[in-house]
Coordinates of C-alpha atoms in Angstrom, one line a residue:
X1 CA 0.5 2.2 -12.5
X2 CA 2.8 3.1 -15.2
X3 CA 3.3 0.5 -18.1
X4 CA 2.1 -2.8 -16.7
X5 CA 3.4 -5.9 -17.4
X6 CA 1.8 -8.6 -16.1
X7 CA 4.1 -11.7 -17.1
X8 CA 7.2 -9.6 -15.8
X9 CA 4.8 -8.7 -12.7
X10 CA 4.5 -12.5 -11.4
X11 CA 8.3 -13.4 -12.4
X12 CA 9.3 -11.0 -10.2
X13 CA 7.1 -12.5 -7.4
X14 CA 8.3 -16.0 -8.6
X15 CA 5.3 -17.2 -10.1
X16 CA 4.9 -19.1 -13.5
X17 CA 3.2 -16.7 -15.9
X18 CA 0.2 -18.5 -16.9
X19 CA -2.0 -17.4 -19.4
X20 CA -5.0 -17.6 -16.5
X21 CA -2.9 -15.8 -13.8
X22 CA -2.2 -12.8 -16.3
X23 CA -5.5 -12.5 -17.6
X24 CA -6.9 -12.5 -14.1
X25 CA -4.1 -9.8 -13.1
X26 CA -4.8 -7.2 -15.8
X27 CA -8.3 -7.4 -14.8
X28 CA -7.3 -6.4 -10.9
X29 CA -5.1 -4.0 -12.2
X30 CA -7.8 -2.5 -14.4
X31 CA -11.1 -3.1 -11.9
X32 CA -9.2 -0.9 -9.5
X33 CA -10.8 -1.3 -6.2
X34 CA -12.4 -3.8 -4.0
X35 CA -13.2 -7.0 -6.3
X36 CA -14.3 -10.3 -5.5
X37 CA -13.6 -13.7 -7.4
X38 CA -17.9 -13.6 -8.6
X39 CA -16.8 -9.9 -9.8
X40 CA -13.9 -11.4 -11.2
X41 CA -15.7 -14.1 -13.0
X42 CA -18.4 -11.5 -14.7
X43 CA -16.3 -9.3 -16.0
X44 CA -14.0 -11.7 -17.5
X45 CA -17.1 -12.8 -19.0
X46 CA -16.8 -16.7 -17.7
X47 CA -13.6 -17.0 -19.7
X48 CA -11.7 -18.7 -16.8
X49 CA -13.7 -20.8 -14.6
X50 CA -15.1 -19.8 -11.2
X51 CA -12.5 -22.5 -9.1
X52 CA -9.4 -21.3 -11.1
X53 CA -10.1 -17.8 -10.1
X54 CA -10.1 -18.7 -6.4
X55 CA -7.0 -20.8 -6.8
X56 CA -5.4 -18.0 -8.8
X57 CA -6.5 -15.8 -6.1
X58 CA -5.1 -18.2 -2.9
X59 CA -1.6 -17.8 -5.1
X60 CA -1.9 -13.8 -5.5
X61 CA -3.1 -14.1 -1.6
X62 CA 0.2 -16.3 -0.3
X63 CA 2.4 -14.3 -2.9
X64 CA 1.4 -11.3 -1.0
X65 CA -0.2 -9.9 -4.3
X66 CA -3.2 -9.3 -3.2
X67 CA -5.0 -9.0 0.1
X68 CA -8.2 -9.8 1.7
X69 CA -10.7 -7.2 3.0
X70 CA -13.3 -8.1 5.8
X71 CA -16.9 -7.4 5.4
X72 CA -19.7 -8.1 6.7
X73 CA -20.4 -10.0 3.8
X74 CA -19.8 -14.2 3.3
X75 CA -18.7 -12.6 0.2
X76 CA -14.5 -12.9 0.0
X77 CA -13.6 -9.2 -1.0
X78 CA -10.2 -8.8 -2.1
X79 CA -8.0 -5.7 -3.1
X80 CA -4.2 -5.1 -4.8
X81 CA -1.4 -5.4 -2.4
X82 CA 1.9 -3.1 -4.3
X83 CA 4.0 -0.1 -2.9
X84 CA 0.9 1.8 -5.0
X85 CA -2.0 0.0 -3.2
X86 CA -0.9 2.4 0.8
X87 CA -2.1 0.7 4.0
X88 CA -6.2 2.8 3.7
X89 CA -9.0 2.0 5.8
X90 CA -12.3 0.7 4.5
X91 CA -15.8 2.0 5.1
X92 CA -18.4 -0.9 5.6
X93 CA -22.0 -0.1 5.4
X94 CA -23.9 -2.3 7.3
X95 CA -27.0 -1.3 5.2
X96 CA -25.8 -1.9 1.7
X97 CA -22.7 -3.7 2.3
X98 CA -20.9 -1.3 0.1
X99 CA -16.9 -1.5 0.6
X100 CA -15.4 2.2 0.4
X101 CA -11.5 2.7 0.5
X102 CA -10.9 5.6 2.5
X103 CA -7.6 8.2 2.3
X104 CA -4.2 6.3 3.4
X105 CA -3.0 6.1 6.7
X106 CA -0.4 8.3 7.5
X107 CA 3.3 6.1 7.6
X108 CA 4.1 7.9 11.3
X109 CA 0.7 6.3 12.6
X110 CA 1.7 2.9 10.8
X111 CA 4.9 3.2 12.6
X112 CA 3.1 3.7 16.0
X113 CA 0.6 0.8 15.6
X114 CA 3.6 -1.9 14.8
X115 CA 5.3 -0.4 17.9
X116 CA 2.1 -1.2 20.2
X117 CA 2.4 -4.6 18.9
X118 CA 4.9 -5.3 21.6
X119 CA 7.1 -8.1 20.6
X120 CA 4.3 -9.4 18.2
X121 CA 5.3 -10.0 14.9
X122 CA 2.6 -7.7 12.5
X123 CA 1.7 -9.8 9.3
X124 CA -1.0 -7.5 8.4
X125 CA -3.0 -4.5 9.5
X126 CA -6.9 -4.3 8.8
X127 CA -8.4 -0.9 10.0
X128 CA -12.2 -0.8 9.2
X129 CA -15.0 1.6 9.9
X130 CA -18.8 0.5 9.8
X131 CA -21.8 2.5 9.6
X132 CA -24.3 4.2 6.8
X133 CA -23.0 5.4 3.5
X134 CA -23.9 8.5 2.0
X135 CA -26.8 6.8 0.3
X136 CA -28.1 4.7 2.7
X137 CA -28.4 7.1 5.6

């Protein structure tokens, strides 16, 4: 992402920007990939408490800022949701419980699954693959 500006960020998505909610933000932004609140807690180094982070995170979640990523795991894993972040697959191993994002999916094949969906009305689309990782098998 080019210059990031968190504050300007959750405006935009009509949120109040908190000192908490940008702090946590930068950190997605920065960590990159898969994250979950526990990850989010460490490497903020306990500086926002481990119940804020999951109420920030509901927020980011119903804001459509982030979105969740099924595992295997009880673990919540949770990834960015922006025009950068393409619909991807994940890669679950069922050894390791490692959470791998895979290439994007091609916008023709998006196009064809929301079409299967009948009259349905698509709010999200999860496409996960399970197996061994390169360093478990």
């Amino acid at each position: 992402m080019a210059k990031f500006r968190a504050d300007s960020f959750l405006k935009k998505n009509g949120l109040k920007a908190t000192h908490q909610r940008i702090l946590l933000l930068k950190e997605i932004i920065k960590h990159g990939n898969v994250f979950s609140a526990i990850s989010l807690h460490k490497k903020l180094k306990y500086r926002i408490d481990l119940a804020t982070i999951y109420r920030i995170l509901n927020v980011f979640l119903k804001n459509k800022i982030i979105r969740e990523v099924i595992s295997n795991d009880i673990t919540r894993f949770y990834e960015l949701s922006c025009e950068q972040q393409l619909i991807h697959p994940h890669f679950i191993c069922k050894k390791c419980n490692k959470i791998i994002c895979l290439n994007a999916i091609d916008n023709k094949y998006i196009s064809d699954l929301k079409k299967n969906a009948n009259k349905n009305e698509i709010d999200d689309i999860v496409i996960q693959l399970a197996g061994l990782c390169f360093k478990c098998k």
